[in-house]
XYZ file of C-alpha atoms in Angstrom:
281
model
C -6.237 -15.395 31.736
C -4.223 -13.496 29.584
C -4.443 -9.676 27.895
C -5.335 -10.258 24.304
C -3.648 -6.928 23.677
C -0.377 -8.988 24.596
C -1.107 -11.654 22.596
C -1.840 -9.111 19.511
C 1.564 -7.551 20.294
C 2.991 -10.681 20.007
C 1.169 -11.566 16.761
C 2.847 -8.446 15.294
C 6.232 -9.351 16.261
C 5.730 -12.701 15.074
C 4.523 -10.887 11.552
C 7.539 -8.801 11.558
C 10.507 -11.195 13.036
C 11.656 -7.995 14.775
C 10.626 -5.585 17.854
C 11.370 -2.291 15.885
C 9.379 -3.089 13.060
C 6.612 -4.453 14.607
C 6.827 -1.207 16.986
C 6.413 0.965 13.622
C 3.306 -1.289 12.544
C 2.258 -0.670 16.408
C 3.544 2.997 16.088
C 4.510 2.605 19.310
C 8.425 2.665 20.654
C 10.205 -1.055 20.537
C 10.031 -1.417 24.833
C 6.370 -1.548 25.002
C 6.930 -4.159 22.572
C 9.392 -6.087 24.808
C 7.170 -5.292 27.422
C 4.088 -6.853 26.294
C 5.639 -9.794 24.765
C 7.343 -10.169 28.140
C 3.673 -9.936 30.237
C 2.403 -12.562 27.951
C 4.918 -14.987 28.815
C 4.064 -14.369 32.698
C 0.678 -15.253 31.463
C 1.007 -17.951 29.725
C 3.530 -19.595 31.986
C 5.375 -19.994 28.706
C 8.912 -18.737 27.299
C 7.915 -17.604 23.729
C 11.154 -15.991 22.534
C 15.266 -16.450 23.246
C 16.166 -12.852 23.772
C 19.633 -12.271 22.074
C 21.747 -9.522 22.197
C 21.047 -8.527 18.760
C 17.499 -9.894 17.963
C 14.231 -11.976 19.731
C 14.198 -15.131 17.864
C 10.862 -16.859 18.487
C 11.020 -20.409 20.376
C 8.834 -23.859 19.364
C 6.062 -22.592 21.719
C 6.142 -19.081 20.748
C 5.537 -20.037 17.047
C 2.753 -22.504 18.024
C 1.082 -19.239 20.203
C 1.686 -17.456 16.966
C -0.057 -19.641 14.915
C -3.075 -19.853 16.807
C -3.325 -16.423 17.741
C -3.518 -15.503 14.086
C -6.353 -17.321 13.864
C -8.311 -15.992 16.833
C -6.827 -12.334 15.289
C -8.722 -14.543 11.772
C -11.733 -14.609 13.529
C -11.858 -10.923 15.464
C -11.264 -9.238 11.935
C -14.043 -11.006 10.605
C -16.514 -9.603 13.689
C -15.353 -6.500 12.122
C -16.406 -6.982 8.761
C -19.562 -8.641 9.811
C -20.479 -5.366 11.874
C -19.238 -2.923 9.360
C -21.349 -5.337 7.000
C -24.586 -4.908 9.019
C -24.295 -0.877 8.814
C -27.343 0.933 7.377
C -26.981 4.125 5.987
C -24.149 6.096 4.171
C -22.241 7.332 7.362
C -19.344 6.267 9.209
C -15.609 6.078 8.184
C -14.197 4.012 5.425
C -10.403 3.614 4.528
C -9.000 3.393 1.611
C -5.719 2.410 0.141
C -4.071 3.627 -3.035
C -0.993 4.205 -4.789
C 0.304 7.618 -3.590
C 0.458 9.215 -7.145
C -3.109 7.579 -7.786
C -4.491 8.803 -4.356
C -2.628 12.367 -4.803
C -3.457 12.993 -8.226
C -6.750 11.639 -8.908
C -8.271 10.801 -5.645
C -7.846 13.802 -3.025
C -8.369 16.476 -5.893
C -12.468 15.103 -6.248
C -13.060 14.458 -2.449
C -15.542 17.416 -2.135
C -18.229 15.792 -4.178
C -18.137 12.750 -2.136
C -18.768 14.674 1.091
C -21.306 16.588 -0.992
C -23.644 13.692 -1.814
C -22.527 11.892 1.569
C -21.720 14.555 4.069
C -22.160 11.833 7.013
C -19.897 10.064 5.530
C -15.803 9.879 6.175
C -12.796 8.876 3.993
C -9.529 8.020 5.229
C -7.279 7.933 2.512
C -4.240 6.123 2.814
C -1.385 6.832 0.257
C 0.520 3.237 0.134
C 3.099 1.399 -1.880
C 2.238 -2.139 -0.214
C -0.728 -3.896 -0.433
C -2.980 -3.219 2.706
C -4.967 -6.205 4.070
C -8.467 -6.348 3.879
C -8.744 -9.316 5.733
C -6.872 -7.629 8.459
C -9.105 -4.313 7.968
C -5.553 -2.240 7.319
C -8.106 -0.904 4.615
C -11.830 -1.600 3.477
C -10.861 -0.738 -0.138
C -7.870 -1.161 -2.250
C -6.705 0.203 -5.267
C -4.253 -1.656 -6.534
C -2.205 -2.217 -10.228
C -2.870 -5.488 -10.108
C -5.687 -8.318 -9.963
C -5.198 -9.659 -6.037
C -5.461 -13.367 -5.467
C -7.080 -14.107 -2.570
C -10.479 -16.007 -2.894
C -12.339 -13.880 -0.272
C -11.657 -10.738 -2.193
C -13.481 -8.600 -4.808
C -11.782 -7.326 -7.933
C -13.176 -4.837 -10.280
C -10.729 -3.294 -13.306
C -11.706 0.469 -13.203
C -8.637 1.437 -15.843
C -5.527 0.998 -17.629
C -2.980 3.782 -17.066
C 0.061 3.762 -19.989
C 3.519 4.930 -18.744
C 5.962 6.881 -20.959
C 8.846 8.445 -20.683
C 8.916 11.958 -19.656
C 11.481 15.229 -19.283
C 10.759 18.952 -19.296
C 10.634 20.506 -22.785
C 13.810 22.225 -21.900
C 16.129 19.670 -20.730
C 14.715 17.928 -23.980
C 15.775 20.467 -26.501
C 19.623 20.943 -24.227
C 20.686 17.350 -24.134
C 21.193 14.877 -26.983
C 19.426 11.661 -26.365
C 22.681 9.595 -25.978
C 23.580 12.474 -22.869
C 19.959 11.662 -21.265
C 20.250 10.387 -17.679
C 16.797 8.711 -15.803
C 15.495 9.136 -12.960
C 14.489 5.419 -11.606
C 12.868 3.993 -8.230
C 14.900 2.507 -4.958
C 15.429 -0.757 -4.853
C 12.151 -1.492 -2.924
C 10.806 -1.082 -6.195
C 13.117 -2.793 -8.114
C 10.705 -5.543 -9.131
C 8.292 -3.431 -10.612
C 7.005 -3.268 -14.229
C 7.882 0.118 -14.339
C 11.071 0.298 -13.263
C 12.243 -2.946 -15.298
C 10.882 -0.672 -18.552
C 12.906 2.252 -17.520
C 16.166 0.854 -16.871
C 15.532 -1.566 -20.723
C 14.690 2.204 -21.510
C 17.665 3.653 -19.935
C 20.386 1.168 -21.358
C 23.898 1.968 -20.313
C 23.257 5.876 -19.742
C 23.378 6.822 -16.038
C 20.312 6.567 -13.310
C 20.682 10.122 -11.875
C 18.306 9.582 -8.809
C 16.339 7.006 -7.412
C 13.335 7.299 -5.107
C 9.839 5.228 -4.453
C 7.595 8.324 -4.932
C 6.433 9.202 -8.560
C 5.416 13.103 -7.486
C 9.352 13.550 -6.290
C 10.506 11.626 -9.849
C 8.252 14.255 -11.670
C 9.669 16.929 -9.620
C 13.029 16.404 -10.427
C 12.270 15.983 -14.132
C 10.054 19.066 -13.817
C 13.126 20.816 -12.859
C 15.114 19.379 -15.874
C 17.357 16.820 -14.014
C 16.438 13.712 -16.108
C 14.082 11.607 -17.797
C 11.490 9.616 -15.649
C 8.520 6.824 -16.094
C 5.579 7.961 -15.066
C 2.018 7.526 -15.735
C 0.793 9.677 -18.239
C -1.428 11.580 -15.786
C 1.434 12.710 -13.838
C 3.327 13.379 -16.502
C 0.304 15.948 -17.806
C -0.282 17.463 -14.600
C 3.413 18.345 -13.781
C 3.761 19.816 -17.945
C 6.343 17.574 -19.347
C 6.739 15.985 -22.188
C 6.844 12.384 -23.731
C 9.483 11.281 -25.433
C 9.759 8.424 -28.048
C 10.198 4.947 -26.572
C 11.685 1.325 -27.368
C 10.105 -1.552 -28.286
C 6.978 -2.405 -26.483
C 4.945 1.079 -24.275
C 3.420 -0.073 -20.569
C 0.685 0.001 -19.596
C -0.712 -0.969 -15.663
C -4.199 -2.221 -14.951
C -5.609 -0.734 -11.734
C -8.149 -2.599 -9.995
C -10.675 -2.006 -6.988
C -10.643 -4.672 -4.459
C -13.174 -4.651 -1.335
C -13.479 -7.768 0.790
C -16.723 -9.993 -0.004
C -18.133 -9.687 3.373
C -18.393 -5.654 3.297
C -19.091 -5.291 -0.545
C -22.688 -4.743 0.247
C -22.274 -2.380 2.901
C -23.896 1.006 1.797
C -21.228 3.427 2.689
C -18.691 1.300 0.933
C -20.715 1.032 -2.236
C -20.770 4.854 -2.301
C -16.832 5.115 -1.893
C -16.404 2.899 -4.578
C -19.011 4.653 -6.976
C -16.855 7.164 -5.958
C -13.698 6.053 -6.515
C -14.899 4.507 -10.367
C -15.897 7.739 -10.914
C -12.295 9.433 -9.949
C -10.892 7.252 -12.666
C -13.534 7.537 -15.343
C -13.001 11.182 -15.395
């Protein structure tokens, strides 16, 4: 027989197409990967990658052991839900993912009057650019800025956050709007609504600095370096100030997602009374 801890090693790798990253998802260091992949394989009897000098590259058989451990990984998460789903009670831990900005600024700052009307109950929060899996159980609630797709989730529009543009009043009144520079994300973010409206924003003048957290953007702009686009909760709480836009404003949609197996669970039905209630205030 062999470990199923190897074979969800393996599944990771297979995710990742590489033994670093799925040693980050692991958080664990890139031999243990080798090392588990490599047990598996005296296992199974079975070679499941070519090991190259630069890279593991999966062989026929390895991809076929993929494929159906993914679904026996399918069918473990789903035990999960089905036993989180069969909780009575408001205690236990439930995880959430968010935006960092959203789970920074409007999130963390209310926690206290969840643990006062549930003190059994635990939050990890979970501050997250990606999308985390519910069917996976990376998370048990999402909030995301957009409607997911996936028939076996839950979606529930809580709010619609408008961006604008945003400097410090004193930059502002210094520098004549043809002068401006922005303040943008990195390119794992180059896709985004947000940052295609800042750089049609931003026309030809310069991108000063470029990062994938909104709370360093504000900073810098704070500290009258540039213009950034932020959400106009940000942009209140850090005390700058919107400045006249082109064309069309944005605006994002956020959305609660919980899996349909655990929306009935009691603890999660409190988190997410919760978390309406974050963005209703």
């Amino acid at each position: 027989m062999f470990d199923w801890e190897d074979l969800r090693y393996f599944i990771v790798f297979a995710h990742e197409q590489s033994l670093s990253a799925a040693a980050r998802t692991l958080k664990v260091d890139h031999a243990t990967v080798a090392r588990r992949i490599s047990a598996l394989e005296q296992s199974l009897n079975l070679k499941l990658v070519d090991r190259r000098p630069r890279a593991y590259v999966m062989t026929e058989d390895g991809q076929r052991i993929a494929a159906l451990g993914r679904r026996m990984e399918s069918e473990s998460f789903a035990v999960q839900r089905t036993a989180l789903a069969g909780q009575e009670g408001f205690s236990g831990e439930v995880t959430v993912s968010a935006p960092p900005a959203l789970a920074c600024a409007l999130i963390a700052p209310r926690i206290n009057a969840l643990r006062l009307k549930h003190p059994q109950l635990s939050l990890q929060l979970i501050g997250s650019l990606g999308s985390a899996s519910l069917s996976r159980r990376e998370a048990d609630i999402a909030v995301r800025l957009s409607r997911p797709k996936e028939p076996d989730l839950v979606a529930r529009k809580v709010a619609t956050v408008p961006f604008y543009l945003y400097g410090s009043a004193d930059y502002l009144s210094r520098t004549a709007a043809q002068d401006r520079v922005f303040i943008a994300y990195d390119e794992s973010m180059e896709q985004t609504p947000q940052q295609i409206w800042l750089k049609q924003q931003a026309g030809d003048r310069p991108i000063l600095l470029r990062s994938n957290d909104l709370n360093i953007q504000a900073t810098v702009a704070q500290a009258g370096a540039g213009i950034a686009a932020l959400p106009s909760f940000l942009g209140e709480h850090y005390g700058l100030q919107a400045i006249e836009t082109i064309g069309a404003g944005l605006e994002r949609e956020v959305w609660l997602v919980v899996h349909s197996d655990i929306r009935h669970t009691p603890a999660v039905q409190a988190v997410m009374r919760f978390l309406v209630s974050c963005f209703e205030q």
